[in-house]
PDB file of C-alpha atoms in Angstrom:
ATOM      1  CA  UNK A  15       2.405 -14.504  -6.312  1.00 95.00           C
ATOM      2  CA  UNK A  16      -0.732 -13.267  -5.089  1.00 94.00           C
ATOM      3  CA  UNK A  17       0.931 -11.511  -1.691  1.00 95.00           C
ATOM      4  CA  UNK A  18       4.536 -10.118  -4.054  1.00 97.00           C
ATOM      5  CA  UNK A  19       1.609  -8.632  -6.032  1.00 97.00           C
ATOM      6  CA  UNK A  20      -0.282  -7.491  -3.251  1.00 97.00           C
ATOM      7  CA  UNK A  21       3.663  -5.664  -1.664  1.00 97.00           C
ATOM      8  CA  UNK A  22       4.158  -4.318  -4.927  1.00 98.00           C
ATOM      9  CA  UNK A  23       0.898  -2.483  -5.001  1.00 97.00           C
ATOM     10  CA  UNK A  24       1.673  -1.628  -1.376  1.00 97.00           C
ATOM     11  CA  UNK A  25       5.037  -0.455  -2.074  1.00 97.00           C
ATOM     12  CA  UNK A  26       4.101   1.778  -5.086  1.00 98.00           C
ATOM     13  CA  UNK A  27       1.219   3.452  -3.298  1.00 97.00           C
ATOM     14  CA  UNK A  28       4.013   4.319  -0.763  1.00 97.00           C
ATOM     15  CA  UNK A  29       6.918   5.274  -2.915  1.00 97.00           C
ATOM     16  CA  UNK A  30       4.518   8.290  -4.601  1.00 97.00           C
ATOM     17  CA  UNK A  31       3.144   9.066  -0.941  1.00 97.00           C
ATOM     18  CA  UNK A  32       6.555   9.654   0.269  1.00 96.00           C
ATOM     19  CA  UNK A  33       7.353  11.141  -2.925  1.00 97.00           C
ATOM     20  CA  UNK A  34       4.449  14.192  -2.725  1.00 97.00           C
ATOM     21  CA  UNK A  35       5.538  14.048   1.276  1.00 96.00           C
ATOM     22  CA  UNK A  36       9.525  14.494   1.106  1.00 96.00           C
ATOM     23  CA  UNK A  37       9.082  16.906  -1.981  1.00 96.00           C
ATOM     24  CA  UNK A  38       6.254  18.776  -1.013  1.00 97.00           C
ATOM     25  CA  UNK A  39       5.153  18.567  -4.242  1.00 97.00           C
ATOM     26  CA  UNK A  40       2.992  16.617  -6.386  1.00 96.00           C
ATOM     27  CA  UNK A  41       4.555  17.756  -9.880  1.00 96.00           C
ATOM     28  CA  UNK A  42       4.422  15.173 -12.934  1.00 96.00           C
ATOM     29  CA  UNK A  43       1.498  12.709 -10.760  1.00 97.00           C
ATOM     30  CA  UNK A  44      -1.892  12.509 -13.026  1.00 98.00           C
ATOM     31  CA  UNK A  45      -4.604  13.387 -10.156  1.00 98.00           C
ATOM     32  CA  UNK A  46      -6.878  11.887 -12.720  1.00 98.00           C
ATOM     33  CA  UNK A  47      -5.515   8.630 -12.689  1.00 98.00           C
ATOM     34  CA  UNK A  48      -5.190   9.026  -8.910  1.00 98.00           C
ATOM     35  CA  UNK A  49      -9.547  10.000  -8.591  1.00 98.00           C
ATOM     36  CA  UNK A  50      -9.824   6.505 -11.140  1.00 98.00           C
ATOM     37  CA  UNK A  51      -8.137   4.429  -8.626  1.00 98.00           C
ATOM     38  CA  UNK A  52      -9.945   5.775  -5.909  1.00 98.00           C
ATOM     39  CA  UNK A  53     -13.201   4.830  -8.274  1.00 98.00           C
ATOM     40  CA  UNK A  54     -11.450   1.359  -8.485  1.00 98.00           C
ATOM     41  CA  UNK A  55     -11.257   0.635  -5.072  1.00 98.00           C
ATOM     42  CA  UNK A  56     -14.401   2.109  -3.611  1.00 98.00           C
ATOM     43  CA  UNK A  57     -16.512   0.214  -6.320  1.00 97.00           C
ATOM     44  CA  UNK A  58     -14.572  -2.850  -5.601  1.00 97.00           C
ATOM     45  CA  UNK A  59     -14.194  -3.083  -2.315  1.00 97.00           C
ATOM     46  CA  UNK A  60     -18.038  -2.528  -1.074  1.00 95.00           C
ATOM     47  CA  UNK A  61     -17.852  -6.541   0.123  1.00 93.00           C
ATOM     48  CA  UNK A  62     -15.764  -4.824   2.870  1.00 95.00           C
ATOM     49  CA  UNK A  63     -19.332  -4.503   4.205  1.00 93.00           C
ATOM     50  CA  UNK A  64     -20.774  -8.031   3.150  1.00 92.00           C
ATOM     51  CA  UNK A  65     -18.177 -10.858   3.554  1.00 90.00           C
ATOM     52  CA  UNK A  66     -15.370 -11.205   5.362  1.00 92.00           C
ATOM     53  CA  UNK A  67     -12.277 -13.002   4.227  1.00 93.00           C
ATOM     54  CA  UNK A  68      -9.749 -13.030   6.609  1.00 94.00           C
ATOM     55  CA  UNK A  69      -8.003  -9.948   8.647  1.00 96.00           C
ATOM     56  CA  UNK A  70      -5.018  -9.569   6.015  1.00 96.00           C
ATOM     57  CA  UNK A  71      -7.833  -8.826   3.202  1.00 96.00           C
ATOM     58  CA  UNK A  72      -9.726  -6.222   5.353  1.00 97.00           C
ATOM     59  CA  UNK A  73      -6.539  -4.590   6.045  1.00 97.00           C
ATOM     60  CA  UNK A  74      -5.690  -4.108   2.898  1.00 97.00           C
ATOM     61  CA  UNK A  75      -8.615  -3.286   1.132  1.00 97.00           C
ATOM     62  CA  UNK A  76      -9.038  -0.337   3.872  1.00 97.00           C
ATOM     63  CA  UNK A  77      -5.568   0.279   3.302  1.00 97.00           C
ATOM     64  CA  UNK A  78      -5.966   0.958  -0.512  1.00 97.00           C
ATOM     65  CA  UNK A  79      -8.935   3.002   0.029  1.00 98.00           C
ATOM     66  CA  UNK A  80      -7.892   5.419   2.834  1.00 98.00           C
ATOM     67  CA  UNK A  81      -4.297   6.050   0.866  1.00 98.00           C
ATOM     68  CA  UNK A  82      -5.994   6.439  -2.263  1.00 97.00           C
ATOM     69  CA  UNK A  83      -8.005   9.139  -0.664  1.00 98.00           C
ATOM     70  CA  UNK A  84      -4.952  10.802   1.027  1.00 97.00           C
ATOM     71  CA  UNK A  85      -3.691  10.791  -2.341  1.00 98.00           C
ATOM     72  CA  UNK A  86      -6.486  12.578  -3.950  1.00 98.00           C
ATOM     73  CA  UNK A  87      -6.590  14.888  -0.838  1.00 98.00           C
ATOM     74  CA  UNK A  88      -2.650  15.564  -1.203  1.00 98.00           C
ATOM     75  CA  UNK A  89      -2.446  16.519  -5.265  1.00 98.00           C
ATOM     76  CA  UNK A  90      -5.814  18.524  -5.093  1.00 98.00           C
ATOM     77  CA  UNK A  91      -5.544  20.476  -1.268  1.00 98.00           C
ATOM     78  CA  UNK A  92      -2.517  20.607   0.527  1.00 97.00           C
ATOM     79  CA  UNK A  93      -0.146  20.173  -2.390  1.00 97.00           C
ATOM     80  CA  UNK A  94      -2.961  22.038  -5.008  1.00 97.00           C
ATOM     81  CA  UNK A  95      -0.292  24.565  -6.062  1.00 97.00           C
ATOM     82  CA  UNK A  96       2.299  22.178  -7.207  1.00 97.00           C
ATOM     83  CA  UNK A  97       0.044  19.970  -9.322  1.00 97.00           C
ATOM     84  CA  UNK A  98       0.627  19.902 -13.140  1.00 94.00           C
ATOM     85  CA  UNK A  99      -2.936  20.757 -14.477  1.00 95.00           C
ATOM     86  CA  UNK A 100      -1.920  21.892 -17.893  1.00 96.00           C
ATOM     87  CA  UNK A 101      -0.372  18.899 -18.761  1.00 96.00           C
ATOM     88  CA  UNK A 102      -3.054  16.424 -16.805  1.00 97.00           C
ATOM     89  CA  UNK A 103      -5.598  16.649 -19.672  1.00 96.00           C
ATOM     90  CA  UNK A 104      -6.363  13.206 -20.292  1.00 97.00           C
ATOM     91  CA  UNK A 105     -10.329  13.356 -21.032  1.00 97.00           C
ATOM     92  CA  UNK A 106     -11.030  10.435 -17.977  1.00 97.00           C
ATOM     93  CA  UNK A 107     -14.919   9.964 -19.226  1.00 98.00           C
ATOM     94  CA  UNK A 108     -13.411   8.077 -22.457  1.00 97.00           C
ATOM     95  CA  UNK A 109     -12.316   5.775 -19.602  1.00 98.00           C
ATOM     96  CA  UNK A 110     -15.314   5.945 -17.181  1.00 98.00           C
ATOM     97  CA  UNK A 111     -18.589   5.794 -19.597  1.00 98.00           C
ATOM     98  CA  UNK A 112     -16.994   2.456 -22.209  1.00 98.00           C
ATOM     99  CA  UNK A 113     -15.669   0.839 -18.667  1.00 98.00           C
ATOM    100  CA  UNK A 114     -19.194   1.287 -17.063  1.00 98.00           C
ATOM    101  CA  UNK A 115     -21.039   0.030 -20.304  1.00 98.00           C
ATOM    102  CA  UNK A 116     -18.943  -2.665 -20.878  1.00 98.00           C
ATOM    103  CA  UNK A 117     -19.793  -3.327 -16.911  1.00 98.00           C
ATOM    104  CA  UNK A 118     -23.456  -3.805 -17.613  1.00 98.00           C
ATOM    105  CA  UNK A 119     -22.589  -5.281 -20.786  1.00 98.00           C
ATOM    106  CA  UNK A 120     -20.325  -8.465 -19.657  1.00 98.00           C
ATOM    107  CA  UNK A 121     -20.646  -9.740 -15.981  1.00 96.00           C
ATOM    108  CA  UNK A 122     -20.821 -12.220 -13.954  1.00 95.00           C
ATOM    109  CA  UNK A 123     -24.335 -11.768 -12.697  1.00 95.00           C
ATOM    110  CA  UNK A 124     -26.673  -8.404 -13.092  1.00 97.00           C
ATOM    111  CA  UNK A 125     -26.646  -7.071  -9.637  1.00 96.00           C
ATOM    112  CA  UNK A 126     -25.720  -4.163  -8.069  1.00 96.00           C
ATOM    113  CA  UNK A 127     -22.707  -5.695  -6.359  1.00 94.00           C
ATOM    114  CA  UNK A 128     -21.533  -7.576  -8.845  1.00 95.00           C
ATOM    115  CA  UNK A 129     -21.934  -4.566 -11.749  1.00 97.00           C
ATOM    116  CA  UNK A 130     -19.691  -2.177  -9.702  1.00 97.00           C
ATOM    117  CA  UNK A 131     -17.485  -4.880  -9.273  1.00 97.00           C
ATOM    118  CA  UNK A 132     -16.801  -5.523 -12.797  1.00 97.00           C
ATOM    119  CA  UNK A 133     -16.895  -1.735 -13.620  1.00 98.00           C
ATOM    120  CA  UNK A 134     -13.781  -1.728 -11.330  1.00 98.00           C
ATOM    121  CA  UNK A 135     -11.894  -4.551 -12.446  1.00 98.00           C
ATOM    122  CA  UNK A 136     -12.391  -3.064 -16.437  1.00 98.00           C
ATOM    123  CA  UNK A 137     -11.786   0.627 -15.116  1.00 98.00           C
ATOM    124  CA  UNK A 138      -8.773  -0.033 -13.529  1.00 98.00           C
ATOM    125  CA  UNK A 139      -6.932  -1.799 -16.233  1.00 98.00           C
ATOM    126  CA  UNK A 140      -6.801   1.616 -17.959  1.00 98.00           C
ATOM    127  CA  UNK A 141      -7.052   4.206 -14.926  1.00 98.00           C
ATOM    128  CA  UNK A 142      -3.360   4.147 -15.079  1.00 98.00           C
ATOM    129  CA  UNK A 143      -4.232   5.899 -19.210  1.00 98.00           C
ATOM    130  CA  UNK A 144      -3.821   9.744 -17.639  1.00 98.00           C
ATOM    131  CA  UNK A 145      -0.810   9.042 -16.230  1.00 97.00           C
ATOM    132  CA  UNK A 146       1.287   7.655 -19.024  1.00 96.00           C
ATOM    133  CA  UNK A 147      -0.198  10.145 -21.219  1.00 96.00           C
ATOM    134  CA  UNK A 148       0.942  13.028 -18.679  1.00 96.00           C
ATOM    135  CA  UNK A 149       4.360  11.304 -19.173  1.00 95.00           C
ATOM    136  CA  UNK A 150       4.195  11.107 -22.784  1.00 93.00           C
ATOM    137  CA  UNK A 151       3.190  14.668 -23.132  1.00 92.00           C
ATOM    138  CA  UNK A 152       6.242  16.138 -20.726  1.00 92.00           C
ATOM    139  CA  UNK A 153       8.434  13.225 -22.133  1.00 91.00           C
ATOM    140  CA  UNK A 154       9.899  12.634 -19.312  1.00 90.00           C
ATOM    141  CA  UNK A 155       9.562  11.492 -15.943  1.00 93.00           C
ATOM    142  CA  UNK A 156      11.227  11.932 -12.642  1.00 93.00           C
ATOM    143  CA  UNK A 157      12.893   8.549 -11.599  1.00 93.00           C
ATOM    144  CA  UNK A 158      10.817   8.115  -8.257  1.00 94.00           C
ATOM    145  CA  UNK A 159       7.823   8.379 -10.404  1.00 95.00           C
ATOM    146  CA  UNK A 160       9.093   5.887 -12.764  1.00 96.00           C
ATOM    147  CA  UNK A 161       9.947   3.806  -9.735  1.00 97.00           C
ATOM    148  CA  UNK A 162       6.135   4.309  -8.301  1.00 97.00           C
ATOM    149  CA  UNK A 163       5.298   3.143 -12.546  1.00 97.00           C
ATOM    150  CA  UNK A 164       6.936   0.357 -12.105  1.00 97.00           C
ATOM    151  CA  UNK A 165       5.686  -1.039  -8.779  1.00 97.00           C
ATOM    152  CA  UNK A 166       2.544  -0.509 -10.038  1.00 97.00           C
ATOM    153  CA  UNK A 167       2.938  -2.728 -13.571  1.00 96.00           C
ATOM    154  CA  UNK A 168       4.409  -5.495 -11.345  1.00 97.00           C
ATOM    155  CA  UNK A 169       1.273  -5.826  -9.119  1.00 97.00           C
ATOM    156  CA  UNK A 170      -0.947  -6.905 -12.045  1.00 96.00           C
ATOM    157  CA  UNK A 171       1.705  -8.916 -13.633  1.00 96.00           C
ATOM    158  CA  UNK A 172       2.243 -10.501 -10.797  1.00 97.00           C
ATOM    159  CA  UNK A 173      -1.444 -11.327 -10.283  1.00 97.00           C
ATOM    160  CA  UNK A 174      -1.537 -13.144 -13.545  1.00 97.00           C
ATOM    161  CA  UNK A 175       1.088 -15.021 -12.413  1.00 97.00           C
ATOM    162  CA  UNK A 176      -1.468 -15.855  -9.251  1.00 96.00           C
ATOM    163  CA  UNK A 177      -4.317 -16.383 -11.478  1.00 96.00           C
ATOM    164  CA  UNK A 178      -2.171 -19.396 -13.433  1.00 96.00           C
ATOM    165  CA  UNK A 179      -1.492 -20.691  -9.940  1.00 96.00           C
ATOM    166  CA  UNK A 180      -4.832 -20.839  -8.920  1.00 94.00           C
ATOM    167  CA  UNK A 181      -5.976 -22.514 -12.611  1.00 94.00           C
ATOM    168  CA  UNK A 182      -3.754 -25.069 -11.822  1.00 96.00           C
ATOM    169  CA  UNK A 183      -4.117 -25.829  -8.037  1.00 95.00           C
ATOM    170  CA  UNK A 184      -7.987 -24.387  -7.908  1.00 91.00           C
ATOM    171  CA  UNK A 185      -9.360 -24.601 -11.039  1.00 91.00           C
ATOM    172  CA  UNK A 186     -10.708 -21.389 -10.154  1.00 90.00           C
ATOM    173  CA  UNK A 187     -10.430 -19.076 -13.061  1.00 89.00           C
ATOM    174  CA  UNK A 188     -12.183 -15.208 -13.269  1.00 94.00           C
ATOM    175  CA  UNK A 189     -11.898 -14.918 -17.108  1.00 95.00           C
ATOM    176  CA  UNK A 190     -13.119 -11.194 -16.793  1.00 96.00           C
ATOM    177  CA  UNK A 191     -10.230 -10.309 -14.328  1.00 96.00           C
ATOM    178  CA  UNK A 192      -7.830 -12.531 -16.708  1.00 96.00           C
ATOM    179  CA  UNK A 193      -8.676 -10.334 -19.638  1.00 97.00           C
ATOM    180  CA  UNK A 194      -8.548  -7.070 -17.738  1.00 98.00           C
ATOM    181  CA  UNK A 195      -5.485  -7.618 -16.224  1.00 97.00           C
ATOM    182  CA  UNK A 196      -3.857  -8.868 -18.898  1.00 97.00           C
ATOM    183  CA  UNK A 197      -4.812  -5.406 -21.016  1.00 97.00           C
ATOM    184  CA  UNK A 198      -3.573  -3.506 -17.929  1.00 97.00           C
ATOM    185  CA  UNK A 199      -0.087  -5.183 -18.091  1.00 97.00           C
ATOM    186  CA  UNK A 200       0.270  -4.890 -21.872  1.00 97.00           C
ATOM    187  CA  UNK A 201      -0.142  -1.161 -21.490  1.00 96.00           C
ATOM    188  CA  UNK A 202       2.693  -0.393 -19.227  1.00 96.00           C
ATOM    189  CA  UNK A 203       5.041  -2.728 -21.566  1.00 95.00           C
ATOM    190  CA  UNK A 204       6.805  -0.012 -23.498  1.00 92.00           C
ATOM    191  CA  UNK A 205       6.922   1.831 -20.195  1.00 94.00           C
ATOM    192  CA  UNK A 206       8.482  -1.371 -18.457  1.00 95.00           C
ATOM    193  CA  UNK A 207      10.831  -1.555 -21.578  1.00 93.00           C
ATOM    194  CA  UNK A 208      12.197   2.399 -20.952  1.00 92.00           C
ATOM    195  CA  UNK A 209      12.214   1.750 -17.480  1.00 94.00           C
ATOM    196  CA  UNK A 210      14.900  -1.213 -17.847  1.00 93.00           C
ATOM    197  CA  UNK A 211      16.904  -0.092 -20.488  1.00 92.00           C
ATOM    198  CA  UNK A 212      17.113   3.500 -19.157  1.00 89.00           C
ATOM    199  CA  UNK A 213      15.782   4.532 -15.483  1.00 89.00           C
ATOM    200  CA  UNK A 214      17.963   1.161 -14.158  1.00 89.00           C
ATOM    201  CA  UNK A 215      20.848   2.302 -15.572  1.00 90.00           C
ATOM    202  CA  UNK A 216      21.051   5.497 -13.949  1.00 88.00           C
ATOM    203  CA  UNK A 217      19.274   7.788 -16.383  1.00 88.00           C
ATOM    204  CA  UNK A 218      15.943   9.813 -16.397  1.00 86.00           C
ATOM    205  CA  UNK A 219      13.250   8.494 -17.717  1.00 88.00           C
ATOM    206  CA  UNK A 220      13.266  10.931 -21.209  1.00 88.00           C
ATOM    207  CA  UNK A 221      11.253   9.667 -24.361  1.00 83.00           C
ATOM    208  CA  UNK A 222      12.844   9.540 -27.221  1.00 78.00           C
ATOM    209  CA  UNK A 223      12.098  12.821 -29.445  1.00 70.00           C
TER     210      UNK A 223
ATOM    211  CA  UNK B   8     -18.079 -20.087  -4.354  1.00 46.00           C
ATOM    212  CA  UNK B   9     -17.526 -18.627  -7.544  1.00 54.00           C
ATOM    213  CA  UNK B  10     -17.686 -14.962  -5.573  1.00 57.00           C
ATOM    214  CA  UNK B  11     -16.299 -15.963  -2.169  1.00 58.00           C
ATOM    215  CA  UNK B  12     -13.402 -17.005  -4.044  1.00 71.00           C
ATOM    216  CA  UNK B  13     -13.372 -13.488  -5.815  1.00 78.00           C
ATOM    217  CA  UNK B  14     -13.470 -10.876  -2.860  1.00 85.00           C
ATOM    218  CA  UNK B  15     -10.446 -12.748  -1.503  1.00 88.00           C
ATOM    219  CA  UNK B  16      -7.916 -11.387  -4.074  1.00 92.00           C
ATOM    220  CA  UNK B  17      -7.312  -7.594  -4.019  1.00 93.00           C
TER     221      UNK B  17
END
């Protein structure tokens, strides 16, 4: 579950690379939600410098980090003139200042390390907020985006999935990632739901009026 | 073991 997950988050990040790439455009992608991922994964992954896992984990975690950056890098340089800023007002410091309280707030232990940590497991099960709002507010998106949506709910569905597993076999259980992840699936639900009964049969994704 | 468990899930 854990590695389908891990290729679905993959496979997204890729889908809305080759996406700004092939198009040469970066029209109807929130940057914002793109700069909180980015947050995400540099606050998360700073055990890159402190403990090694194996050579798959270290892959990916610099994987995540340097695309996320390239991301950033495409929407707000080299494809700057396509990007949608009028509609990409989601006000991200709603997001950043509860996540970072609730960060100090409920963890696992009071340290530096472990702080961020939690600030980007509790950021990122909304950083995906600008994005669906952009999407609300055009009412529509185009169907590689909704494809790069999807890939993206799966991940942390899948995870769940993975953290049931590991109950089970481990008895390992992270109750704050639980939670967080299963807020961050709940919120793409009535996107998953227009995505099946619309995007997969052929249509743009268009919200209802 | 709590957190060695932790950084091995992305």
């Amino acid at each position: 579950f854990r590695l389908l997950g891990d290729l679905s988050h993959v496979i997204a990040i890729i889908i809305l690379l080759l996406k700004i790439w092939k198009t040469r455009s970066c029209a109807g992608i929130s940057g914002k939600s793109q700069i909180l991922f980015a947050t995400v994964f540099a606050t998360r992954y700073l055990d890159l410098l402190t403990t090694f896992v194996s050579i798959y984990n270290t892959l990916m975690k610099w994987m995540f980090l340097t695309t996320s950056f390239a991301t950033i890098y495409l929407i707000y340089f080299k494809f700057r003139a396509t990007y949608d800023k009028n509609h990409d007002t989601f006000r991200i410091e709603f997001l950043i200042i509860p996540s970072l309280i609730l960060a100090l707030l409920i963890n696992h232990e009071f340290t530096v390390f472990e702080v961020l940590w939690t600030y980007s497991i509790y950021l990122e099960s909304v950083a995906i907020l600008p994005q669906l709002f952009m999407v609300s507010k055009t009412g529509e998106a185009e169907s590689i985006t909704s494809h790069y949506l999807f890939a993206l709910g799966c991940y942390r569905g899948l995870y769940i999935l993975n953290w049931i597993y590991r109950y089970v076999t481990e008895d390992f259980h992270d109750l704050i990632a639980i939670v967080a992840g299963i807020v961050q699936t709940v919120l793409y639900c009535d996107f998953f739901y227009l995505y099946v009964t619309k995007v997969l049969k052929g249509k743009k994704l268009q919200l209802p009026a | 073991n709590h957190s060695r468990n932790k950084h091995d899930e992305l």
